[in-house]
Each structure stands twice: as C-alpha cells, then as structure tokens.
Short mmCIF file of C-alpha atoms in Angstrom, two decimals:
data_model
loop_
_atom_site.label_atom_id
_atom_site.label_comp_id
_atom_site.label_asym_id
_atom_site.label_seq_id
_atom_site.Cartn_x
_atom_site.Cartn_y
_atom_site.Cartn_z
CA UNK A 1 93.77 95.64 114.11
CA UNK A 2 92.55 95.88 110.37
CA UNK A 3 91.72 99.82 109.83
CA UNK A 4 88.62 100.72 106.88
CA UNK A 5 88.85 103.52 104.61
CA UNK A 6 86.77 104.23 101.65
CA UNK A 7 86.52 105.85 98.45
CA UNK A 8 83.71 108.21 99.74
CA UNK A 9 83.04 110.47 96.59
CA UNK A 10 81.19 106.59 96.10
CA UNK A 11 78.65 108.09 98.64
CA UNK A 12 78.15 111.68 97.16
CA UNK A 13 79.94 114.61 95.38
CA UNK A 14 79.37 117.25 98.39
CA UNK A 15 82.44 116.25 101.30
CA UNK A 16 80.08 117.04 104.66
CA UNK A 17 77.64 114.25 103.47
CA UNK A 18 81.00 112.11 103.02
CA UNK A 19 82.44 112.23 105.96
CA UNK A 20 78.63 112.33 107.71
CA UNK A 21 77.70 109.00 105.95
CA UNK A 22 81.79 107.76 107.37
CA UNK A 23 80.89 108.89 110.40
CA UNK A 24 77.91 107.01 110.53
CA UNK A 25 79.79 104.41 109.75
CA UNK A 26 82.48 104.34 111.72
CA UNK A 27 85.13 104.69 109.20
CA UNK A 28 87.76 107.01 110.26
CA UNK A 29 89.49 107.40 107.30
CA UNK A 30 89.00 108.31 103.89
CA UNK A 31 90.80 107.28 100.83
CA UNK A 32 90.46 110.89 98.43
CA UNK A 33 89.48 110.68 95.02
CA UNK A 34 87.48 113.73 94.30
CA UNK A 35 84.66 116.08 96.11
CA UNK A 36 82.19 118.82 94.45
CA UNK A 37 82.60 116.54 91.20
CA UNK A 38 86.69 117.17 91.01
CA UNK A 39 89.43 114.73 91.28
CA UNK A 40 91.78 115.66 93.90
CA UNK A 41 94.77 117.19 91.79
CA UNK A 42 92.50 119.18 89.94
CA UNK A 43 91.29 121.02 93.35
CA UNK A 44 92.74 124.49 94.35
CA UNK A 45 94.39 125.24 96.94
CA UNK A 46 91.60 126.87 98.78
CA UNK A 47 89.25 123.80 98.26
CA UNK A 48 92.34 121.57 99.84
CA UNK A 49 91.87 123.86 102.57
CA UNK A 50 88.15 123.73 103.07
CA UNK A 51 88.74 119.71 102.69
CA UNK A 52 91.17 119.80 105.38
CA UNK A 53 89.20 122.11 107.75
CA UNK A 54 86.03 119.45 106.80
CA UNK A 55 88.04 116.50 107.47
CA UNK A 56 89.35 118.00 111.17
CA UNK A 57 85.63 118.63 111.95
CA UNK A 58 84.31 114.92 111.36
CA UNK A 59 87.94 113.17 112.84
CA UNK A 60 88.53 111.95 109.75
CA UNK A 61 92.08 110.84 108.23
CA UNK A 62 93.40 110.19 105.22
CA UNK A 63 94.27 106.56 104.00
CA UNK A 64 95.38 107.41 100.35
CA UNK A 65 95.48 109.85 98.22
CA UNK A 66 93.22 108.50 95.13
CA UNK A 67 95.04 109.67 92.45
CA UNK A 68 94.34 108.65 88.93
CA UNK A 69 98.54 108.80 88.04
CA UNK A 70 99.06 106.05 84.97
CA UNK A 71 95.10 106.25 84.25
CA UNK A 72 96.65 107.26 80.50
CA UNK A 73 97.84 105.84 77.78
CA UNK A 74 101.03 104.33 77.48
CA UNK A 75 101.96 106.31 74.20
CA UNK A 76 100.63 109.35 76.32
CA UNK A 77 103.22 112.01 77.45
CA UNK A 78 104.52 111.27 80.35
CA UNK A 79 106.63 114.22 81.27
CA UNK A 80 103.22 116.06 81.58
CA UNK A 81 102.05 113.37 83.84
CA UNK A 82 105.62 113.04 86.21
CA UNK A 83 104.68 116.94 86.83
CA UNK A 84 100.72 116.20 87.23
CA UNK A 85 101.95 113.72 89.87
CA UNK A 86 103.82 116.01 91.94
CA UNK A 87 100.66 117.58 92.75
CA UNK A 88 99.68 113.93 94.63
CA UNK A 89 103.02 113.98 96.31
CA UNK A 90 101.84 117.80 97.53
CA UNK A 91 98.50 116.32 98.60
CA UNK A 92 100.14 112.92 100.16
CA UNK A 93 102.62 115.32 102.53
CA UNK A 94 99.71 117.98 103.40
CA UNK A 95 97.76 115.01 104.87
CA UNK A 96 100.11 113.05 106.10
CA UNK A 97 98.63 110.41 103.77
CA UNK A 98 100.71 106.97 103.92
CA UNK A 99 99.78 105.72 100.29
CA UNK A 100 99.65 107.46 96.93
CA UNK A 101 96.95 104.90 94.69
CA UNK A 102 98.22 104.53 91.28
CA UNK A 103 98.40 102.57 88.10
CA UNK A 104 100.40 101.12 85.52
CA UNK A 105 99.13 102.83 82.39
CA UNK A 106 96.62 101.60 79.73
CA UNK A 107 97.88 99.36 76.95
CA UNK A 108 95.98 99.88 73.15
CA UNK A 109 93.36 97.57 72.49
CA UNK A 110 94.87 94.76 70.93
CA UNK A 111 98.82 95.24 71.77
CA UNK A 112 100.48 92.61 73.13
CA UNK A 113 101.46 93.77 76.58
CA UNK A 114 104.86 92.87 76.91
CA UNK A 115 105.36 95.16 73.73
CA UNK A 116 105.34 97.99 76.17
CA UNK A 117 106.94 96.98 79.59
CA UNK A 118 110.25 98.58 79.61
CA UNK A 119 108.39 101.84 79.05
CA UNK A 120 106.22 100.82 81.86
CA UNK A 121 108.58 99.90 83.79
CA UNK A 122 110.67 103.20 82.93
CA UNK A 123 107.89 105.05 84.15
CA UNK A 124 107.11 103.43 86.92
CA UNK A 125 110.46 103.66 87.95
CA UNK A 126 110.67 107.28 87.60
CA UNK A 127 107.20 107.56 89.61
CA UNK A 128 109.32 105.92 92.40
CA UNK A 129 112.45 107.87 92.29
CA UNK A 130 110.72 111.03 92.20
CA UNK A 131 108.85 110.31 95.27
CA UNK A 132 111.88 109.49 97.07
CA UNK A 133 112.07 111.77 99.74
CA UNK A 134 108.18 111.72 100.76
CA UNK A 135 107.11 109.90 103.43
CA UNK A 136 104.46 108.23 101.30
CA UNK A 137 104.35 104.33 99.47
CA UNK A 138 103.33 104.19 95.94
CA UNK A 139 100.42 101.79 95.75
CA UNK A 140 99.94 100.02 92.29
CA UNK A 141 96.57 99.02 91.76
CA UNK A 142 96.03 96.19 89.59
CA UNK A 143 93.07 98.14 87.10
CA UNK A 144 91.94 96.47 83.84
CA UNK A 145 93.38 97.10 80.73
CA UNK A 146 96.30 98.77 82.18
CA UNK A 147 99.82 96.80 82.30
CA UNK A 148 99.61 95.40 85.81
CA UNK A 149 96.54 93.85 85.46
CA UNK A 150 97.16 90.36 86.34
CA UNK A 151 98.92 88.78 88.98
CA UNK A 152 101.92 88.10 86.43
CA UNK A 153 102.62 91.89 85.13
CA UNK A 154 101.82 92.97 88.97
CA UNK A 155 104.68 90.84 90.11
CA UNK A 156 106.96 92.09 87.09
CA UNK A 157 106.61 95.74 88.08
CA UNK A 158 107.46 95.22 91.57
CA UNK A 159 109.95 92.90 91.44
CA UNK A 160 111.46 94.64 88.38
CA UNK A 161 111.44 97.79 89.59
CA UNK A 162 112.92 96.79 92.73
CA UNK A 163 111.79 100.09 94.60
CA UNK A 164 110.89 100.26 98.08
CA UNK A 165 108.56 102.68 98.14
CA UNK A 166 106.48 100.83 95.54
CA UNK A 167 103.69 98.25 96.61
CA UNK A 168 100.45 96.75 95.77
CA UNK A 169 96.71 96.97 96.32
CA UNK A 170 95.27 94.20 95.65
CA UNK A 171 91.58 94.28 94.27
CA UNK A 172 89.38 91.66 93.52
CA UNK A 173 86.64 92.79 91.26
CA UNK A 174 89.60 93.65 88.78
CA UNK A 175 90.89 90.32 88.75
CA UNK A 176 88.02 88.84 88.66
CA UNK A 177 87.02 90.88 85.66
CA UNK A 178 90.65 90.23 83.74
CA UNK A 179 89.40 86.62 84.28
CA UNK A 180 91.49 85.61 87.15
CA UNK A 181 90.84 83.36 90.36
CA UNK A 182 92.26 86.34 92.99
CA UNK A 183 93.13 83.76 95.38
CA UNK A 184 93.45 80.79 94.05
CA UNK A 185 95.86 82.37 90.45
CA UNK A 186 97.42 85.12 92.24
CA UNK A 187 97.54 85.66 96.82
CA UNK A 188 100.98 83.43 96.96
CA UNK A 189 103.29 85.44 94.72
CA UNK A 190 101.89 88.96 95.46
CA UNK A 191 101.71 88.55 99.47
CA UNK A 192 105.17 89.21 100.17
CA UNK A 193 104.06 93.22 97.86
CA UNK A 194 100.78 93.70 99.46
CA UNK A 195 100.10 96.65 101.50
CA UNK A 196 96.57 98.03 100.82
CA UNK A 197 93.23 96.67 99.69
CA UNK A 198 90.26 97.89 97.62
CA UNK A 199 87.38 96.11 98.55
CA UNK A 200 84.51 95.13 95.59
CA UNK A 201 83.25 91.75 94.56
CA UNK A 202 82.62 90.60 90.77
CA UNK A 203 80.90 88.28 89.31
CA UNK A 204 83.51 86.63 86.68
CA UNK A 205 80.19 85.30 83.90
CA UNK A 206 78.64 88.68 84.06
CA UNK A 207 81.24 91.35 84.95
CA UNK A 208 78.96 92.94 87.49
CA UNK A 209 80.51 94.38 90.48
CA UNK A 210 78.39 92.99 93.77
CA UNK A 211 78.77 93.29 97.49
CA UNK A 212 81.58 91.05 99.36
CA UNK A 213 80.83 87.45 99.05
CA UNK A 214 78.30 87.46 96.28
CA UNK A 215 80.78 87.60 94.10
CA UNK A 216 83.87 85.48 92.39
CA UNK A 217 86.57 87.83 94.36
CA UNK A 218 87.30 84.79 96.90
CA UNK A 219 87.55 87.63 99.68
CA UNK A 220 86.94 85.09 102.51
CA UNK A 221 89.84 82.84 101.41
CA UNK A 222 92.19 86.19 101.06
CA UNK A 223 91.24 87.65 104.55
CA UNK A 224 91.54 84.03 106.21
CA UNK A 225 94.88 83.78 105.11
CA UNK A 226 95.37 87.43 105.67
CA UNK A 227 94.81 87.52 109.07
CA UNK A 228 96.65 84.09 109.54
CA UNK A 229 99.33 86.00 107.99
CA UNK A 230 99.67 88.44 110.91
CA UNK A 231 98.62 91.25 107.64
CA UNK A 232 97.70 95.02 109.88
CA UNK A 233 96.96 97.43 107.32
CA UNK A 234 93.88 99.21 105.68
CA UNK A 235 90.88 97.85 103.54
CA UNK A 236 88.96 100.63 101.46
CA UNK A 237 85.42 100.55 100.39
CA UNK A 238 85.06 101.14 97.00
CA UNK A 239 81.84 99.04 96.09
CA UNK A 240 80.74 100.53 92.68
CA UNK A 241 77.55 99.57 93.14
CA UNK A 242 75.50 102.08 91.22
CA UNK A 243 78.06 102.49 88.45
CA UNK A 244 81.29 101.31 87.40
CA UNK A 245 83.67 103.31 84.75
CA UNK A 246 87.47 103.90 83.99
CA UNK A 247 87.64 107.08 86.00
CA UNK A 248 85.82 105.47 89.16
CA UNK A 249 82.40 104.23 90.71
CA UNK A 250 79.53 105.63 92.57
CA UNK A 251 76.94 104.04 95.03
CA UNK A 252 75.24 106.26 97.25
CA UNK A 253 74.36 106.36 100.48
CA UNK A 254 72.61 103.18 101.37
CA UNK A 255 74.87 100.95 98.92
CA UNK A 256 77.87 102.00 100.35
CA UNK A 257 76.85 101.11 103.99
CA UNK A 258 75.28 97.69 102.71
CA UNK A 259 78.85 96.88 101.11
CA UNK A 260 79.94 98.19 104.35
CA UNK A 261 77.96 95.74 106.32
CA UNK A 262 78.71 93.25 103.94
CA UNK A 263 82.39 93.25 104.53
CA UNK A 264 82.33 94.03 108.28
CA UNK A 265 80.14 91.14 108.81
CA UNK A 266 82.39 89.07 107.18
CA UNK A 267 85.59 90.38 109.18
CA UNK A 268 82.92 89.50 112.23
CA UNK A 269 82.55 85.97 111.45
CA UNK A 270 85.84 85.36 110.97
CA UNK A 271 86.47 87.26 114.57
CA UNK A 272 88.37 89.67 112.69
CA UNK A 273 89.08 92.69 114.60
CA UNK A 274 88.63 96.33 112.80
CA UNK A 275 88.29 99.49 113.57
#
C-alpha cells in the first residue's frame, strides 16, 4: 500500500486550509515545510503547538519534516547549521516524523564539484552521526545545484558515507532539470537507497515543472518498476505549479489537487493501490 503526503504550504500559507484542502483530498499525511509564511525551524514553540493541536483535529500525520538543512553554501558555516538542524531532529521526535528531508549543500557557480566532496561528505556524515539516536532517516534529496544532484554524486554520498540512517528521495523534475533521463540514467544504481519520493514532472527543453506524465520525469517507468519491486513507502506532492524557487514552490488550491489527480490516476491505471 503506497501512502501520499504532500508539501501542503504548496496549497496556502494558513495550516486549517492545508490540512482542509488534504482532507479533501484524502491525503493523510503531510510532509512540513512551513505555515503562516515560516519554515518549520523558524516556528516557536507555541506555533508547533497550535500545528500539532491543527494536525490532531484534521487526522493528519506527518511524513517528513521539510527541512531546508544543506540549502547553503558549501563554504557556509556549518557549525551554525549542525545546531540549526537539531531543531529538525526536535521537530522529527515531537511528531513522530519517520524522515528528516535534506540536502547536500550548494556548490559555487562554476566549481568543479568534486572540488568539494570530502567536505560534503564530512558534513553529511556529521548530519548522520548526530542524528543517531532519533528514530528518524535522513532523506537526501537530489536538488539542483547542490552536490547530490545527479544520480552519480547521489550514489557517492550514500555509499560513501556508509550511514544507515541516511537515504534518498528521489525526484524527478530535478533530474530532469540537471539534464538527466530519471529512469533510464539513474533508477538501477539508486534503488537499492530509495526510501521516499517527491512527486513533480519537468519538461527537460523548457525547464518548466508540469503535472505527472506531461513531463520528461519518466514517472510511469519508475512506479512500474516500483511496484514490481515490492517498493511500500510514501510519495509527496510537491507540484510547483504556480512557482518554482530555491527555497520551495507554491500552487494553490486547484493545482495541487489536479497534480493530485494526475498522479493518482496514474497509480489507478497501473492498479496501484494507495491510500
């Protein structure tokens, strides 16, 4: 049974019309990036709690927290960061989240990656370590721009870290928009790492971000061979619709729940059951 979640600050900054429009929807879970215009480690305590009360009165559970941990530089400090990120570990544990989403940190315009990967890797690692202890995985999503953008440098960080609390999401649209075939260039060495998946479409000659199947993301191949694969896990909506930016995406309303449909009809023709 395949379980949807969604980014739903994609739907609106106040949280009741979130988890109203989820409702609606049937999605009983929530992946949390930010509500009343505020990412989720910059909330207080009390507005955790108000979230918390919000999400017990709509039955709604949390997937991930969203965090934007390694959305910085690569020459950023990162001791600032390893302490911004206990704050998701806080968040992860109060929820009984299963997955922190994170990244790999951006890489300067121009630098050859591979310049920078035993820092990445060194943070990474310490990302890892420090959430030993937490009942949470660290989910690496493959953004552009950042080190693990591309099947290759995904692969590295896993495998090179060697941690097991550290996994993949895998998202399309990003590929597609680093210039990569997902499923063709990329599903046969990451399987055996993925555990979570963002779902958006792209069109690779344009760069615009489009509903499942419209797009260059090959999501029919991936969930065919998902499912063949025996894969049970969670699939967030995070269609971008509206707008698209390093920090995140918004839709609305009504083009969240038509990349809703879009997907769900897809997991129905391919008698995929969801819930």
């Amino acid at each position: 049974m395949w379980t949807l979640s969604g980014f739903a600050d994609e739907i609106d900054d106040d949280p009741v019309t979130q988890f109203q429009t989820l409702n609606a929807l049937g999605i009983g879970y929530v992946e949390f990036r930010s509500a009343w215009g505020t990412n989720v480690l910059d909330l207080d305590d009390d507005q955790i709690a108000e979230i918390e009360r919000l999400m017990d009165r709509h039955g709604i559970k949390m997937s991930a927290v969203g965090s934007p941990i390694g959305k910085i530089s690569i020459d950023d400090d990162f001791e600032e960061h390893l302490r911004r990120f206990d704050r998701a570990l806080w968040v992860a544990d109060r929820f009984a989240a299963p997955y922190i989403r994170l990244f790999s940190f951006f890489i300067p315009e121009g630098d050859d990656p591979a310049k920078h990967r035993d820092e990445v890797l060194r943070r990474m690692a310490a990302l890892a370590e420090r959430a030993k202890g937490h009942d949470v995985i660290l989910a690496h999503e493959n953004e552009r721009a950042i080190y693990g953008d591309v099947p290759s440098r995904c692969l590295d960080i896993v495998e090179s870290v060697g941690a097991e609390n550290l996994r993949l999401v895998w998202d399309p649209a990003n590929f597609v928009l680093c210039g990569v075939r997902p499923f063709t260039e990329g599903y046969e060495a990451l399987r055996p790492h993925i555990e979570y998946l963002q779902i958006k479409d792209a069109v690779r000659e344009t760069g615009t971000v489009v509903p499942t199947g419209e797009g260059d993301g090959e999501i029919p191949e991936t969930i065919r061979a998902l499912r063949d694969d025996g894969f049970d896990g969670f699939f967030s909506m995070e269609p971008h619709l509206a707008l698209a930016g390093d920090s995140g995406g918004f839709s609305g309303a009504d083009l969240f729940a038509k990349a809703t449909k879009a997907f769900t009809d897809l997991l129905t023709a391919e008698r995929i059951p969801y819930r």
